[in-house]
CSV table of C-alpha atoms in Angstrom, one decimal:
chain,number,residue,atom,x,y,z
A,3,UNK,CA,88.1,119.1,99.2
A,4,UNK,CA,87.6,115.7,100.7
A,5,UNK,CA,87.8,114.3,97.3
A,6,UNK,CA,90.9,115.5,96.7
A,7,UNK,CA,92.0,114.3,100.2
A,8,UNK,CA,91.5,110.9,99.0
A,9,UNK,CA,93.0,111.1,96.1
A,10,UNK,CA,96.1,111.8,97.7
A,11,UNK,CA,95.8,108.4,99.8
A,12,UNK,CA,95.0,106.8,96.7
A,13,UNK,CA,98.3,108.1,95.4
A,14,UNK,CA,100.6,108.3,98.1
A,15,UNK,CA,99.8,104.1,98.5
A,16,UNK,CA,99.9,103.3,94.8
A,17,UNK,CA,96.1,102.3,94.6
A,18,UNK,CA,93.3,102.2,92.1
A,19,UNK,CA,91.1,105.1,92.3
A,20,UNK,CA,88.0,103.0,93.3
A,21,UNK,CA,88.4,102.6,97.2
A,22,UNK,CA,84.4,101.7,98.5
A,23,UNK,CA,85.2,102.8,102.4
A,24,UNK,CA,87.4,106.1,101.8
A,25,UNK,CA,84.3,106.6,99.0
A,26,UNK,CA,81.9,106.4,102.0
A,27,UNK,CA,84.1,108.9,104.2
A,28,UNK,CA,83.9,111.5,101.3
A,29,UNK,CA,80.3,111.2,100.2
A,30,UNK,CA,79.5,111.1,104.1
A,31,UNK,CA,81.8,114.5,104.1
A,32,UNK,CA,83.7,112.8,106.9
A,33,UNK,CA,86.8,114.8,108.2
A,34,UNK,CA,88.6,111.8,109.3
A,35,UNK,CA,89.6,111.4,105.9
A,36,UNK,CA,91.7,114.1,106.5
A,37,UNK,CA,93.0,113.0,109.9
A,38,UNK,CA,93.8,109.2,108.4
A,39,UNK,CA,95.9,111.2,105.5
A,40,UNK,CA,97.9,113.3,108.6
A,41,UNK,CA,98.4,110.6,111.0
A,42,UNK,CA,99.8,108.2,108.0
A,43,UNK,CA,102.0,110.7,107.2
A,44,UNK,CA,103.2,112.1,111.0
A,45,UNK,CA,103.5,107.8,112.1
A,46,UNK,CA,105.8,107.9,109.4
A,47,UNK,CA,108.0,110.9,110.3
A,48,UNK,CA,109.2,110.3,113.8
A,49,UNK,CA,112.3,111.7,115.6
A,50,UNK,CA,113.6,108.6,117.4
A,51,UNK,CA,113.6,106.0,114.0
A,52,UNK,CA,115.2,106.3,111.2
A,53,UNK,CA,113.0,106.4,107.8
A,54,UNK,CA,113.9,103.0,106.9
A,55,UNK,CA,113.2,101.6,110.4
A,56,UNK,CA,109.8,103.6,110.3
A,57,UNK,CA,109.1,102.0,106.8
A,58,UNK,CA,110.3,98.6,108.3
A,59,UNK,CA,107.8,99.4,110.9
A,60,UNK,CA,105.1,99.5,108.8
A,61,UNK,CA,106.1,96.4,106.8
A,62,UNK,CA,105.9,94.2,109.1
A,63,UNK,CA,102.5,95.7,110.1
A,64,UNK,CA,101.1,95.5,107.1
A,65,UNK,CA,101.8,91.7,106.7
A,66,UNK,CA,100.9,91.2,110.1
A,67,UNK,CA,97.9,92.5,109.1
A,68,UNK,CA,97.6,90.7,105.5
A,69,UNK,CA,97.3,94.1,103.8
A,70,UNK,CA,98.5,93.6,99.8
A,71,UNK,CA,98.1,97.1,99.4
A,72,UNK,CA,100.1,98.1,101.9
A,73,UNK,CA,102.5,95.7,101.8
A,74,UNK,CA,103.3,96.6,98.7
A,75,UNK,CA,103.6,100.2,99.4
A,76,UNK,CA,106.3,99.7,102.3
A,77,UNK,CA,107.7,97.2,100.3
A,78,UNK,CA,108.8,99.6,97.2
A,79,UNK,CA,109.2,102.5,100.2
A,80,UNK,CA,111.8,100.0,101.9
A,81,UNK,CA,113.8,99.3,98.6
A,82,UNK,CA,114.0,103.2,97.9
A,83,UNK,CA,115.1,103.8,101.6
A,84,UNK,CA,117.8,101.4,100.3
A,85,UNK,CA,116.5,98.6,103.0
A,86,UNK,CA,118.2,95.1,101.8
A,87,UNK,CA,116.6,92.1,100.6
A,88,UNK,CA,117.8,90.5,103.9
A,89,UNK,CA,115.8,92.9,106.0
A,90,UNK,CA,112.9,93.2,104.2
A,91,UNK,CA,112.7,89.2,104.6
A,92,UNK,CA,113.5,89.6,108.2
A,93,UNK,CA,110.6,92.1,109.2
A,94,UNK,CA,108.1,89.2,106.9
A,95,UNK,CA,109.9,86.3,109.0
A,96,UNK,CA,109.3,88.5,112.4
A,97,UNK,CA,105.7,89.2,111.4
A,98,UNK,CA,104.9,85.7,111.0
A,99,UNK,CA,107.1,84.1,114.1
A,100,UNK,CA,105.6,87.0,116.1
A,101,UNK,CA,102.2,86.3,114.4
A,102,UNK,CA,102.5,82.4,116.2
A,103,UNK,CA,104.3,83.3,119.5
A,104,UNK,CA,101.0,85.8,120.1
A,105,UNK,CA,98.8,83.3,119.8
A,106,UNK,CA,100.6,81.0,122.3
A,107,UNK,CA,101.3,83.3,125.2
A,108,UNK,CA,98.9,85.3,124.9
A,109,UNK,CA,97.0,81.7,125.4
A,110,UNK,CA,99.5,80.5,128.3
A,111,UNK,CA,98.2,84.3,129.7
A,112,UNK,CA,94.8,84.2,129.4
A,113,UNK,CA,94.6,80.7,130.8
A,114,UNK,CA,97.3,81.4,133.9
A,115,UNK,CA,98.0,77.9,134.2
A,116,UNK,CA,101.0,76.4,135.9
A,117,UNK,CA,100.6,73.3,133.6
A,118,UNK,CA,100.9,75.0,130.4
A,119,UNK,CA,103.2,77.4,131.5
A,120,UNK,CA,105.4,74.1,132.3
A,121,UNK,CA,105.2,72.4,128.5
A,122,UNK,CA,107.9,73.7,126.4
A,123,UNK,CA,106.5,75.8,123.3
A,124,UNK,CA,108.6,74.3,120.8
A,125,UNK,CA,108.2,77.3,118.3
A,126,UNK,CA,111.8,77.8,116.7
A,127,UNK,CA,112.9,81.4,116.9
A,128,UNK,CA,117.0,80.9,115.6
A,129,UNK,CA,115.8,84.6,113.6
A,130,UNK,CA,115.9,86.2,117.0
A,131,UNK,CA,119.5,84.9,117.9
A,132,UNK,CA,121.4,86.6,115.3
A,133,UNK,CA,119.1,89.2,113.3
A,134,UNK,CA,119.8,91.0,110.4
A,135,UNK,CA,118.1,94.0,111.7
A,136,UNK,CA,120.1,94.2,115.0
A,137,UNK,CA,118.6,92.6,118.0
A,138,UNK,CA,117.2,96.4,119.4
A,139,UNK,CA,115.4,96.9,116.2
A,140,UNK,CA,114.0,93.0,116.0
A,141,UNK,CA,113.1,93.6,119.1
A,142,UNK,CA,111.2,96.9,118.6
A,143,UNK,CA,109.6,95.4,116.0
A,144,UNK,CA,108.5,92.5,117.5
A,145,UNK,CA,107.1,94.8,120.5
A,146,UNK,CA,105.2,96.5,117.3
A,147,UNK,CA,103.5,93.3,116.3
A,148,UNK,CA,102.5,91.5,119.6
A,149,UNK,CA,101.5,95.2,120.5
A,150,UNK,CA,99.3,94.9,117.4
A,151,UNK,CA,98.0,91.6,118.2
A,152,UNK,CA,97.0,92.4,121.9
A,153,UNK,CA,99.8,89.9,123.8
A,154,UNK,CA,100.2,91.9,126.9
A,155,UNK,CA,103.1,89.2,128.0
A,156,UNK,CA,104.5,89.8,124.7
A,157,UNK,CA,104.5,93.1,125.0
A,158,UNK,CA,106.0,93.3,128.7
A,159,UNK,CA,109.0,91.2,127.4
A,160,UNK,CA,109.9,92.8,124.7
A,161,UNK,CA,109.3,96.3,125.6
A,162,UNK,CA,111.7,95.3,128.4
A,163,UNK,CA,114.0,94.2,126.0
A,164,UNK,CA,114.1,97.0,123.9
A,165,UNK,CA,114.9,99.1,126.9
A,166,UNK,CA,117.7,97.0,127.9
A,167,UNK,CA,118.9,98.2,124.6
A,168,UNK,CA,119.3,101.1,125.9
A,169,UNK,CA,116.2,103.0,124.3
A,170,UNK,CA,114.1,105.2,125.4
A,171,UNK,CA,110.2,105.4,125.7
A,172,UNK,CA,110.3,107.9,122.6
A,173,UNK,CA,111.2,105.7,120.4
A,174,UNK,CA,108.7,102.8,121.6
A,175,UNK,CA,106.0,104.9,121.1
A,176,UNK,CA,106.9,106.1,117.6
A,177,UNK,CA,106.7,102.7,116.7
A,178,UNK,CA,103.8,101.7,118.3
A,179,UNK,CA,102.1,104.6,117.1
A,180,UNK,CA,103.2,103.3,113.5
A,181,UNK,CA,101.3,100.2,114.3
A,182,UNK,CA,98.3,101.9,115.3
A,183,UNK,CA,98.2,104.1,112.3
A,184,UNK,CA,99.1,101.7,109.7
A,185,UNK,CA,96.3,99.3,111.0
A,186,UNK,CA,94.3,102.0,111.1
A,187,UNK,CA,94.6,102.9,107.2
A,188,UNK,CA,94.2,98.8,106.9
A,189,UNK,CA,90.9,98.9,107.8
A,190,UNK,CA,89.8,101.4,104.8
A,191,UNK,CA,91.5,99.6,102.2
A,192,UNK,CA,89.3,96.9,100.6
C-alpha cells in the first residue's frame, strides 16, 4: 500500500522511480507518506486562488528553494494552466529579488540598529512597480517566499500589502500553506 503511495508521488511529479528518502518512508512503513501525498494535493486545491496562481505559488517555491524536480513540475503545470512565459519569468525574478531582500531585512531586523536601518539598501526592485502578475498577486507571492525564508519584517509588509489589496486572510493562508507543503515535499526529493 505504501508502495503504491509513492509511486503516485513519483508520478504525479514526473520523477524517476528511485527516490532514497520516500524509499526510507516506505520500508520504515511510515504513514506520512501518505499525508505528504494529501497535503501536496489539498495545498494545491484551494478556494481563494485560482489553479494557475496556486501553481505560480508553488513555482516560485520550488526555485526559492532550488528544487529541479519541482521546478520542473510547476513549470510544465504552469504552461498547461496556460500561465505565460512572462509570468512564469516573473514568479523566477520574484523568487530571487525576494531571495536577496530576505537576507537584508531580515539582517536590518535581527540587528535593530538605527545605523543600518539609515543606509539605503540599494537592491533594485523596478519588477515590483509594474508586474506582470498584478501587484496583489506579486505581492502574495512575495509574502509566500519571505514567509518561507523566515523575514518576519518581510512578511509584516507584505501581508499588509496584500490586504490593502483588498484580500482576505483566506487567501494568505492558502498560499502560505502552499509554501509549507511544497517545501515540505522538497525535503524528500534528493
Amino acid at each position: 500500500m505504501l508502495q503504491e503511495v509513492k509511486n503516485d508521488i513519483i508520478e504525479n511529479l514526473g520523477l524517476d522511480q528511485q527516490n532514497d528518502l520516500l524509499d526510507f518512508l516506505v520500508d520504515g512503513s511510515s504513514r506520512y507518506i501518505k499525508d505528504i501525498k494529501l497535503n501536496f494535493k489539498t495545498a494545491l486545491d484551494v478556494e481563494h486562488m485560482t489553479a494557475k496562481e496556486a501553481h505560480l505559488t508553488g513555482l516560485a517555491i520550488a526555485v526559492n528553494n532550488k528544487s529541479s524536480k519541482l521546478i520542473s513540475f510547476f513549470q510544465k503545470k504552469c504552461a498547461e494552466l496556460e500561465a505565460t512565459e512572462a509570468e512564469i519569468a516573473e514568479v523566477i525574478a520574484c523568487a530571487s529579488l525576494l531571495s536577496a531582500n530576505n537576507i537584508f531585512y531580515r539582517f536590518r531586523h535581527f540587528v535593530d540598529s538605527d545605523k543600518y536601518d539609515s543606509i539605503p539598501a540599494k537592491i533594485r526592485m523596478n519588477i515590483m512597480a509594474k508586474p506582470v502578475l498584478g501587484k496583489e498577486f506579486f505581492e502574495l507571492i512575495s509574502l509566500a517566499v519571505s514567509a518561507a525564508n523566515g523575514c518576519e519584517m518581510c512578511v509584516k509588509s507584505h501581508e499588509k500589502s496584500v490586504k490593502s489589496f483588498g484580500s482576505g486572510e483566506q487567501r494568505i493562508f492558502d498560499a502560505i500553506r502552499i509554501a509549507s507543503v511544497v517545501t515540505s515535499i522538497d525535503k524528500l526529493l534528493l
